[in-house]
mmCIF file of C-alpha atoms and ligand atoms in Angstrom:
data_model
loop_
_atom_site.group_PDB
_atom_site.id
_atom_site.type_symbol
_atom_site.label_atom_id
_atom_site.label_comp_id
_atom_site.label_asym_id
_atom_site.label_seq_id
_atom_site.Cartn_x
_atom_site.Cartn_y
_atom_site.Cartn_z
ATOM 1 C CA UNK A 24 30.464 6.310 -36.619
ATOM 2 C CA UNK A 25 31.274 5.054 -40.006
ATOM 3 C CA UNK A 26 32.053 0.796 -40.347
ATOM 4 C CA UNK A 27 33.223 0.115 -43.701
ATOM 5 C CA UNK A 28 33.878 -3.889 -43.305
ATOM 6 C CA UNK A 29 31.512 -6.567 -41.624
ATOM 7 C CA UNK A 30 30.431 -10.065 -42.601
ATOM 8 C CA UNK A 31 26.474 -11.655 -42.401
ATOM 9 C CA UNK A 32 25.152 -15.194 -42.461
ATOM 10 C CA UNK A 33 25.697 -14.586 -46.550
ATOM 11 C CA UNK A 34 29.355 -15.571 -46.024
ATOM 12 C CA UNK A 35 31.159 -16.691 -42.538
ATOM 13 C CA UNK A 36 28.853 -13.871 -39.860
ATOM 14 C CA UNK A 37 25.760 -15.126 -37.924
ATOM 15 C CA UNK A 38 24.083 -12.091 -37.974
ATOM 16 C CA UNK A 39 21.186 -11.577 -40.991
ATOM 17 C CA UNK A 40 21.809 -8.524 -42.728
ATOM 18 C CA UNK A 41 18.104 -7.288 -41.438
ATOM 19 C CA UNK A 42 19.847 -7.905 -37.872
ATOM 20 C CA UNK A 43 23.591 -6.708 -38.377
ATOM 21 C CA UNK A 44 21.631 -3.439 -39.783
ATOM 22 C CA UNK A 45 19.217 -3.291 -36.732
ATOM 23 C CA UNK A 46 22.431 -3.650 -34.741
ATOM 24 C CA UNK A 47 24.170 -0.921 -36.287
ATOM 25 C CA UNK A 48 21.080 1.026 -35.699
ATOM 26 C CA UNK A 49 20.868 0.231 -32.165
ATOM 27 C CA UNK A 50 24.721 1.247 -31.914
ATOM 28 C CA UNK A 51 24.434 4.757 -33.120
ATOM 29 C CA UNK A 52 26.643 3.643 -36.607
ATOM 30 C CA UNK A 53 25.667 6.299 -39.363
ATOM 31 C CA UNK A 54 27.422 4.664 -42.223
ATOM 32 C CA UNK A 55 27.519 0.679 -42.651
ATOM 33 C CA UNK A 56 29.154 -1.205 -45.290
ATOM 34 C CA UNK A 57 28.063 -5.187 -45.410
ATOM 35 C CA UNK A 58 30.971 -6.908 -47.513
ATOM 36 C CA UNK A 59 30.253 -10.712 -47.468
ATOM 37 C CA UNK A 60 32.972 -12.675 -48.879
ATOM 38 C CA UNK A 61 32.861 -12.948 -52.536
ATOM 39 C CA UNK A 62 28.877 -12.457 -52.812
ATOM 40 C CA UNK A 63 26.643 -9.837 -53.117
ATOM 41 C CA UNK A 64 23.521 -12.268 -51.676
ATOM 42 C CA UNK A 65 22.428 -10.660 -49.007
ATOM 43 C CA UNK A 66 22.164 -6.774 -50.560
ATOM 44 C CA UNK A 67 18.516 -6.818 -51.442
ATOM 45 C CA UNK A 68 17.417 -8.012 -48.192
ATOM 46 C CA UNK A 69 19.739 -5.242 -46.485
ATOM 47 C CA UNK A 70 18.372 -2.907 -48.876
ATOM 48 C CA UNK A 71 14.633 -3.575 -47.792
ATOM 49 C CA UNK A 72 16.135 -3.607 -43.781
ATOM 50 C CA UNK A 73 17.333 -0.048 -44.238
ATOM 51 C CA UNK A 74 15.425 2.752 -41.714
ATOM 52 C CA UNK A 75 15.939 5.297 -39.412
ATOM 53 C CA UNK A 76 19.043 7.091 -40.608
ATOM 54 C CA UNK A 77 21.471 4.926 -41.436
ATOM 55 C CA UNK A 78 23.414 4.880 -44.792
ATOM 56 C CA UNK A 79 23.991 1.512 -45.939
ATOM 57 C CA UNK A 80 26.889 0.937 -48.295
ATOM 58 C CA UNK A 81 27.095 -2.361 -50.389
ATOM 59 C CA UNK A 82 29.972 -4.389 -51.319
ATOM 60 C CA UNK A 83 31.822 -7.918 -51.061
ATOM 61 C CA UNK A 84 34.902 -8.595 -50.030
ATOM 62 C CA UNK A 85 37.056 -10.472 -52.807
ATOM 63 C CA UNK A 86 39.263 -13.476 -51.963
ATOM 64 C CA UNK A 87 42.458 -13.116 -53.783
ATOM 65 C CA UNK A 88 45.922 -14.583 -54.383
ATOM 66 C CA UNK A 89 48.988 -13.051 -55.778
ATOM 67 C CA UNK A 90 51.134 -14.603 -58.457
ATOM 68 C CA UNK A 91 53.336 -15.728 -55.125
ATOM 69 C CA UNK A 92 50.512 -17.394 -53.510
ATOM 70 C CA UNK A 93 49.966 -14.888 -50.809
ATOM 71 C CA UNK A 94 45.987 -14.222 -49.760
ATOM 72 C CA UNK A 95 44.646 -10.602 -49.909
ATOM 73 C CA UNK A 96 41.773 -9.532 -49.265
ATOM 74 C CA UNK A 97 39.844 -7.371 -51.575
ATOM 75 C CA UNK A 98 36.904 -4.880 -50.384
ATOM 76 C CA UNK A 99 34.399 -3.452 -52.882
ATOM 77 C CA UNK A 100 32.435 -0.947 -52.284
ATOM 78 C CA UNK A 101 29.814 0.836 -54.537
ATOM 79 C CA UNK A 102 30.188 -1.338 -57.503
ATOM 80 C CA UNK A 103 27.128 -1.789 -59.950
ATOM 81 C CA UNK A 104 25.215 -5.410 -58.781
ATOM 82 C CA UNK A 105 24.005 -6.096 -62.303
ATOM 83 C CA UNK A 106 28.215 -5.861 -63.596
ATOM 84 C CA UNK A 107 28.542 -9.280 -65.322
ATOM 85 C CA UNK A 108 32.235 -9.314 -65.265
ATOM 86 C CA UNK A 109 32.015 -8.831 -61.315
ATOM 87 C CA UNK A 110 29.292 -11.387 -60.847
ATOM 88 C CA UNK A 111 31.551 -13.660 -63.004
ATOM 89 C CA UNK A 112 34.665 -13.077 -60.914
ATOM 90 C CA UNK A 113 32.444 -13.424 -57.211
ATOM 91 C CA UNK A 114 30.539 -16.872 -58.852
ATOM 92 C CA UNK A 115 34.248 -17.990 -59.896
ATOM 93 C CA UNK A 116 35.858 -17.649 -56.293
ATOM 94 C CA UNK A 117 32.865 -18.938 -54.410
ATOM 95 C CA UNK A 118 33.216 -22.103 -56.974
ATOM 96 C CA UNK A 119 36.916 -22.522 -56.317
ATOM 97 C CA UNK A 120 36.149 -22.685 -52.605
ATOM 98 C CA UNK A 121 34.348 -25.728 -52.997
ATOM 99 C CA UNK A 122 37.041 -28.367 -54.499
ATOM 100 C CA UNK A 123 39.584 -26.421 -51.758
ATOM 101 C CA UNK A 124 37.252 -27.469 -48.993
ATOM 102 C CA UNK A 125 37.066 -30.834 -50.044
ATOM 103 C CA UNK A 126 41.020 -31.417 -50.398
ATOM 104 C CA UNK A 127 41.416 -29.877 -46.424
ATOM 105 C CA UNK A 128 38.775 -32.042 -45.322
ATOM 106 C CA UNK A 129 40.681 -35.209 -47.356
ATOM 107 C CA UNK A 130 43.865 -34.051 -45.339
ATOM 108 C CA UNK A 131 42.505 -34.101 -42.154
ATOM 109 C CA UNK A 132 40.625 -37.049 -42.272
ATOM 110 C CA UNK A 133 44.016 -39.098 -43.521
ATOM 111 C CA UNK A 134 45.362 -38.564 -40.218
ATOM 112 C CA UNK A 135 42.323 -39.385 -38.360
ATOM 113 C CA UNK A 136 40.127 -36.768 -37.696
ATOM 114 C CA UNK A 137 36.350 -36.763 -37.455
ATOM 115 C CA UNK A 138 35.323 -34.485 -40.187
ATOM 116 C CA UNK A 139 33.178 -34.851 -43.268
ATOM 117 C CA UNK A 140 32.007 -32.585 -46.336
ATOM 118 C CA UNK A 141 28.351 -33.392 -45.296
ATOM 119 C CA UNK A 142 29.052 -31.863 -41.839
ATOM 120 C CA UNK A 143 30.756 -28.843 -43.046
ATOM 121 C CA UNK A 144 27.681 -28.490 -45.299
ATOM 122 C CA UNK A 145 25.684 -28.887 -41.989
ATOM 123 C CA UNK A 146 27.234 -26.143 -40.236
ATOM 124 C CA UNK A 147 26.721 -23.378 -43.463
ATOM 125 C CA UNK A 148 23.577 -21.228 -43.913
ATOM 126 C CA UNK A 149 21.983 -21.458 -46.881
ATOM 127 C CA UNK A 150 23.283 -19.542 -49.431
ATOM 128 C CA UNK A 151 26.241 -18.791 -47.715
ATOM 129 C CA UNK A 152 29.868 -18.631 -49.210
ATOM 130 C CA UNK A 153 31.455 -21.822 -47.922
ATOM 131 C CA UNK A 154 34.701 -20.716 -45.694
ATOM 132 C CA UNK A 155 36.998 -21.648 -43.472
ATOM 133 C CA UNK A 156 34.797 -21.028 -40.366
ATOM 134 C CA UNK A 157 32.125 -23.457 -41.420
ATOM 135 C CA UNK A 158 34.876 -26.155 -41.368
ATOM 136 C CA UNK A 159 35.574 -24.720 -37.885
ATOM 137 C CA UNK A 160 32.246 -25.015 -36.575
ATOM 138 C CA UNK A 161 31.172 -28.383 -37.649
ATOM 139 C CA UNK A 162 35.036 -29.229 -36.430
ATOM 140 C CA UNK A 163 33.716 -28.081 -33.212
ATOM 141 C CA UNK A 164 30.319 -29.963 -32.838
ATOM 142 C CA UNK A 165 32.050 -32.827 -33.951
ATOM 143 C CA UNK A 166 34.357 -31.999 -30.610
ATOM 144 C CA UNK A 167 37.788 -31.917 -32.123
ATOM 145 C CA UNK A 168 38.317 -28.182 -31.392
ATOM 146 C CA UNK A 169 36.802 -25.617 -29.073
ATOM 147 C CA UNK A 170 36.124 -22.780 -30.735
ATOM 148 C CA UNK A 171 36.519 -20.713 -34.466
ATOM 149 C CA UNK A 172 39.292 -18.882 -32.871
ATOM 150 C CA UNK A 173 41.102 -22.032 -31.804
ATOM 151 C CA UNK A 174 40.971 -23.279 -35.229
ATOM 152 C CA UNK A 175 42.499 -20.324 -36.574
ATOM 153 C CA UNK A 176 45.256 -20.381 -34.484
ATOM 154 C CA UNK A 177 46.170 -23.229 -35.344
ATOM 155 C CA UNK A 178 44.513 -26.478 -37.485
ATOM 156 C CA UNK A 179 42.576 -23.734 -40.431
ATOM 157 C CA UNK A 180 45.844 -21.256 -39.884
ATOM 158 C CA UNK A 181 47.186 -20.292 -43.292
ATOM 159 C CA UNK A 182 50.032 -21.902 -42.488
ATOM 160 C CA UNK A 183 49.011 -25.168 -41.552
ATOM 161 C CA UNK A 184 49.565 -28.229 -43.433
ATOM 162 C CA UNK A 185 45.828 -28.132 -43.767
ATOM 163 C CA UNK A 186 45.566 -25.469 -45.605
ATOM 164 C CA UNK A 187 44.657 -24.926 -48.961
ATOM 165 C CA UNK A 188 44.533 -22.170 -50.835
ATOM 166 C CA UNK A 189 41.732 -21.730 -53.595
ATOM 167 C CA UNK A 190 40.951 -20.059 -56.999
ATOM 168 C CA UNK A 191 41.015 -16.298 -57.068
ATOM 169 C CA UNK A 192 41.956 -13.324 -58.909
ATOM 170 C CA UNK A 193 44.801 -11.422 -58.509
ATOM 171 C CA UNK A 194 44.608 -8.540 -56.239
ATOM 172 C CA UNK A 195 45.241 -6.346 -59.736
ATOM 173 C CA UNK A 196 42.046 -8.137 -61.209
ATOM 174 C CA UNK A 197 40.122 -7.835 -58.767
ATOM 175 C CA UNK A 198 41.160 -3.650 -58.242
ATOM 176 C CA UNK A 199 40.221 -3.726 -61.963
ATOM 177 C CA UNK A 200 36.792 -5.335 -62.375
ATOM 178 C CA UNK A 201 35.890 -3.389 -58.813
ATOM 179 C CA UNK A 202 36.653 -0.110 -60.582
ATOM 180 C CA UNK A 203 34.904 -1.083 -64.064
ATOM 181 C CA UNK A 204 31.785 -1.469 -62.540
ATOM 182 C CA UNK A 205 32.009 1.155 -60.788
ATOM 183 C CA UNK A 206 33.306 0.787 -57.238
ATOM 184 C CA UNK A 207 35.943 1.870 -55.211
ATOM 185 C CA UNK A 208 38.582 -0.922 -53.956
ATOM 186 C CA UNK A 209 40.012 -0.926 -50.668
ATOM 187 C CA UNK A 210 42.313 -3.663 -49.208
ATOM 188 C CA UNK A 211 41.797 -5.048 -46.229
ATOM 189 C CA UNK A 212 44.043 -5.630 -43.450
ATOM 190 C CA UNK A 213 46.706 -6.135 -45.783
ATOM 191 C CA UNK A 214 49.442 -6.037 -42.931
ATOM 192 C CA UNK A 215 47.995 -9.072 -41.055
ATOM 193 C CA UNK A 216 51.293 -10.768 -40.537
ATOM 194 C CA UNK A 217 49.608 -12.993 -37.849
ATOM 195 C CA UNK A 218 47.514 -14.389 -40.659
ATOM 196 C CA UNK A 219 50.179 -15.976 -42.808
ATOM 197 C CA UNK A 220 52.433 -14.258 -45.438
ATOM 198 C CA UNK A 221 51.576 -10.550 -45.844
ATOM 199 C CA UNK A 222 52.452 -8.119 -49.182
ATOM 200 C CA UNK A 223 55.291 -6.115 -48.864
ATOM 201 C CA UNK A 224 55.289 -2.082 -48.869
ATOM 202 C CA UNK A 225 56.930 -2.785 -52.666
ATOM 203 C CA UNK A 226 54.014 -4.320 -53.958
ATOM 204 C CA UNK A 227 51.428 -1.415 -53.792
ATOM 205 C CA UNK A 228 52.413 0.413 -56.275
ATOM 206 C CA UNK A 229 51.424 -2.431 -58.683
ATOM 207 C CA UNK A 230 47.602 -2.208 -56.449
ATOM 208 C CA UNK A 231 47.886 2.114 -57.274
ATOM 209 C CA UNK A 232 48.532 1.343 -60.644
ATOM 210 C CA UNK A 233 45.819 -0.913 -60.999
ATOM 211 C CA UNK A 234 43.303 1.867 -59.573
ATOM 212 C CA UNK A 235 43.549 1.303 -55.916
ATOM 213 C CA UNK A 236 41.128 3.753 -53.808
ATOM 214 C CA UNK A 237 42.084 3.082 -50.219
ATOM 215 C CA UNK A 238 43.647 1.316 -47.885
ATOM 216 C CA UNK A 239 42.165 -0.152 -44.430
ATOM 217 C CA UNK A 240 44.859 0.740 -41.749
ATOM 218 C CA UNK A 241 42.900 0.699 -38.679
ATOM 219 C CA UNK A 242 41.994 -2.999 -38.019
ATOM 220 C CA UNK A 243 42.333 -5.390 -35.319
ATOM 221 C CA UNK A 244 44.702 -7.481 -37.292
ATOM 222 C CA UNK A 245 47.358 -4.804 -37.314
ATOM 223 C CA UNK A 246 49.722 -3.405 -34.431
ATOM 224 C CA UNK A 247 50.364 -0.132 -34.033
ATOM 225 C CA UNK A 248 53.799 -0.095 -36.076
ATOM 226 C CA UNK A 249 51.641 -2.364 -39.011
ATOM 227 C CA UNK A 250 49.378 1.175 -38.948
ATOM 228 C CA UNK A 251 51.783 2.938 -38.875
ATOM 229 C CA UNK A 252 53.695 1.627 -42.272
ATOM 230 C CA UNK A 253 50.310 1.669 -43.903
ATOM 231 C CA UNK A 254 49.192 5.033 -42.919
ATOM 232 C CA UNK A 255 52.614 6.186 -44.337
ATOM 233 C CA UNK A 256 51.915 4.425 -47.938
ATOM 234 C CA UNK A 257 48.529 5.892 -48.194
ATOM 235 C CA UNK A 258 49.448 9.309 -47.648
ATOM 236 C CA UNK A 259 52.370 8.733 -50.149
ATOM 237 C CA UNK A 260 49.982 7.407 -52.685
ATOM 238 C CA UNK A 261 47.428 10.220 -51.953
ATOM 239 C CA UNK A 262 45.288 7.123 -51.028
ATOM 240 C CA UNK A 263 42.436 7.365 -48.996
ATOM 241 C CA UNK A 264 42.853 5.929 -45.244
ATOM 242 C CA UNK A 265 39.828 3.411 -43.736
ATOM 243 C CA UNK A 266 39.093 1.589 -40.523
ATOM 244 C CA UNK A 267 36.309 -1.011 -39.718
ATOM 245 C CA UNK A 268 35.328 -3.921 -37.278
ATOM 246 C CA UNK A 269 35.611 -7.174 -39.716
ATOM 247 C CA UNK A 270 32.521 -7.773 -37.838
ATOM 248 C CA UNK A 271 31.503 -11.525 -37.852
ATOM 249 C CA UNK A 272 28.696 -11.791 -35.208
ATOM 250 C CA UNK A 273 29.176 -14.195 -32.866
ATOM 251 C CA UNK A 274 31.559 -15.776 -34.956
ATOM 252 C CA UNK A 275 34.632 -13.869 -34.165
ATOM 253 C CA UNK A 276 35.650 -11.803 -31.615
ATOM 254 C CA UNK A 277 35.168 -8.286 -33.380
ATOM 255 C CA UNK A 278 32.850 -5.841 -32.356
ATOM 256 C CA UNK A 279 31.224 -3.648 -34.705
ATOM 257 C CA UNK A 280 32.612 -0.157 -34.712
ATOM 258 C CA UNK A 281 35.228 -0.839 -32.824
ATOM 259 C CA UNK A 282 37.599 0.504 -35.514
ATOM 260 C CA UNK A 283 35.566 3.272 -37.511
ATOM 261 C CA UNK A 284 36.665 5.470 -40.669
ATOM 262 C CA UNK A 285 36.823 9.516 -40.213
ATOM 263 C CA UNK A 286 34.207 11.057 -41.935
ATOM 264 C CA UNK A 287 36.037 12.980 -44.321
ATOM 265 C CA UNK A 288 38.348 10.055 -45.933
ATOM 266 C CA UNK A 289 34.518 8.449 -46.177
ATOM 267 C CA UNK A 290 33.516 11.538 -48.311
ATOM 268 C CA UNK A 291 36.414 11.109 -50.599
ATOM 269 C CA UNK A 292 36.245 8.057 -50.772
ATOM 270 C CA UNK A 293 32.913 7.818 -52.194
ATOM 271 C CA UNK A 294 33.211 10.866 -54.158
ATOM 272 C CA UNK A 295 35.439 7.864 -56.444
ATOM 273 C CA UNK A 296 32.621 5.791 -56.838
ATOM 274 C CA UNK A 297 30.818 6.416 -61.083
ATOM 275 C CA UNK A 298 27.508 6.763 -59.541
ATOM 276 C CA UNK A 299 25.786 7.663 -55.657
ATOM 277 C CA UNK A 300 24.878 4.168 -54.678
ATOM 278 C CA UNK A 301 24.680 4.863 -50.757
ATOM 279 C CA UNK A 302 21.418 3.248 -50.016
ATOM 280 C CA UNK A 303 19.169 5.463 -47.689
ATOM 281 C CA UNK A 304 15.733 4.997 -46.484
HETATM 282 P P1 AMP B 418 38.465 -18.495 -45.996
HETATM 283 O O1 AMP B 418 37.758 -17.347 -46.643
HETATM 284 O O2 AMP B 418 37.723 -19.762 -46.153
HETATM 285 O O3 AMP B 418 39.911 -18.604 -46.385
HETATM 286 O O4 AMP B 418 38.451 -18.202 -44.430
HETATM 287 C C1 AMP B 418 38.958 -16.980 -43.950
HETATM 288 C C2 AMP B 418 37.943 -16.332 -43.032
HETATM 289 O O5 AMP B 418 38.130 -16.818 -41.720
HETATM 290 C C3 AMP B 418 38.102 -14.841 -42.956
HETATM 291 O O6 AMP B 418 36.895 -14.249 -43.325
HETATM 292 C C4 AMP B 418 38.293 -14.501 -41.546
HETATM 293 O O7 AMP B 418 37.445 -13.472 -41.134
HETATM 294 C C5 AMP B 418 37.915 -15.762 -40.810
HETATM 295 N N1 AMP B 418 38.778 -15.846 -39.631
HETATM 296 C C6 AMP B 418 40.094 -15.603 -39.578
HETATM 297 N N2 AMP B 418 40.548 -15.732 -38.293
HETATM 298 C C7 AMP B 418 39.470 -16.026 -37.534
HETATM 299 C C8 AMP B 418 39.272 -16.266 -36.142
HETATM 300 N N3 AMP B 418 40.287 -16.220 -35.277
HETATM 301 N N4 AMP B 418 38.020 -16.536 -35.713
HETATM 302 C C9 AMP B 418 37.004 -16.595 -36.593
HETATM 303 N N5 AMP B 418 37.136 -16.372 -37.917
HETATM 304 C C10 AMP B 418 38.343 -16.098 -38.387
HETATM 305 ZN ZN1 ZN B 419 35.145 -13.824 -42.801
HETATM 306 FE FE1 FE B 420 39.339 -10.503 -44.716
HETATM 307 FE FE1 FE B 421 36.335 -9.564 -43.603
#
């Protein structure tokens, strides 16, 4: 079982990476990819979890905007840590996220709600890069909402007049600094209408041209015609085809492996990557 997408307490998961790797262990997953959102904190202390015989794969998963203002996701895999141009675009976008944090938070307290930056602060791990489900969380100790899931369907939506977007690269720049360090860039549930406003199928051959490896088609987030329309692009594009849980811990309702990538689209895919970073023990 190969999971090519999944989130630890280094960005919005609960799980450590030591855990979320003794979890995959205990799951029978052979390949594991940890892609915190636009960090790469938590890869030496997956690197020294790493036993039995699992094959951990490294990466982040990059926060990005188009020119239009839509959100995509970004997934790199394999890229070279010490890249200063990536570490540079990952410190940018967690820094954005800060001053967008603050402006929701000034929204939602102008019509009345309970909410502070010290709480959301309260409610982050250490380290972490600060996200929309922190907000959620301390919004739910505070008792204003129920649950992360509840907040997403509705007060942290992307379309609610809460939201604010932050600082990111385009999904072109970020396809481009993934690949010049090294790595191979996948996007992520890019057909997540649910989510807010979604690419079009017009707008990947501007991701291709860029240097686009994959695309993720099988993912919670996307209904069976969504798949469908994807799978169709990738083959076009002689792109490779991925699938992966988005696991968050106990933070979201994903379970690992429940959507998995076939083995041999995981060979090609990381056939692309300059060098064999797969981290074994
Ligand atoms: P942000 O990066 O701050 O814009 O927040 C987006 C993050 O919220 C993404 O990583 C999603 O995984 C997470 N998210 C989206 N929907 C949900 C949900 N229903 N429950 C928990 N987390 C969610
Ligand atoms: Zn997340
Ligand atoms: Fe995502
Ligand atoms: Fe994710």
């Amino acid at each position: 079982m190969i999971d090519l997408h999944t989130h630890t307490t280094c960005s919005d998961g609960t799980d450590s990476p030591r855990e979320l790797i003794n979890k995959a262990l205990s799951q029978g997953i052979d390949v594991l990819a940890i892609t915190d959102h636009d960090t790469t904190a938590g890869w030496s202390e997956a690197r020294k979890a790493v036993r039995g015989d699992i094959e951990l794969v490294l990466g982040a998963e990059i926060s990005c905007l188009t020119h239009d203002g839509i959100s995509v996701h970004m997934l790199g895999l394999l890229f070279d840590e010490n890249n200063a141009p990536m570490q540079k675009l990952l410190e940018e976008t967690r820094d954005g996220r800060i001053p967008r944090m603050k402006k929701m938070i000034e929204l939602m307290r102008a019509e009345g709600m309970n909410i502070s930056m010290e709480d959301v602060e309260a409610a982050m791990p250490p380290g972490a890069t600060l996200g929309r489900p922190h907000l959620a969380d301390a919004l739910v100790k505070n008792g204003v909402i129920a649950s992360r899931d509840e907040a997403f369907q509705g007060l942290l939506n992307n379309d609610s007049r809460f939201y604010v977007s932050h600082a990111a690269p385009t999904p072109e720049e970020a396809i481009s600094i993934i690949r010049s360090a090294g790595g191979v860039a996948i996007i992520a549930h890019a057909f997540a209408s649910h989510r807010g406003q979604i690419l079009g199928a017009q707008d990947f051959q501007g991701l291709c041209d860029a240097g686009l490896n994959a695309i993720e088609v099988n993912h919670r987030d996307h209904s069976d015609s969504e798949r469908e329309m994807l799978r169709a692009i990738a083959i076009e594009q002689n792109l490779v085809i991925t699938g992966s849980s988005d696991y968050h811990g106990n933070g979201k309702l994903n379970s690992l492996g429940e959507n998995s990538t076939d083995l041999e689209q995981w060979l090609r895919l990381e056939s692309q990557a300059n060098a064999r970073r797969v981290v074994k023990a």
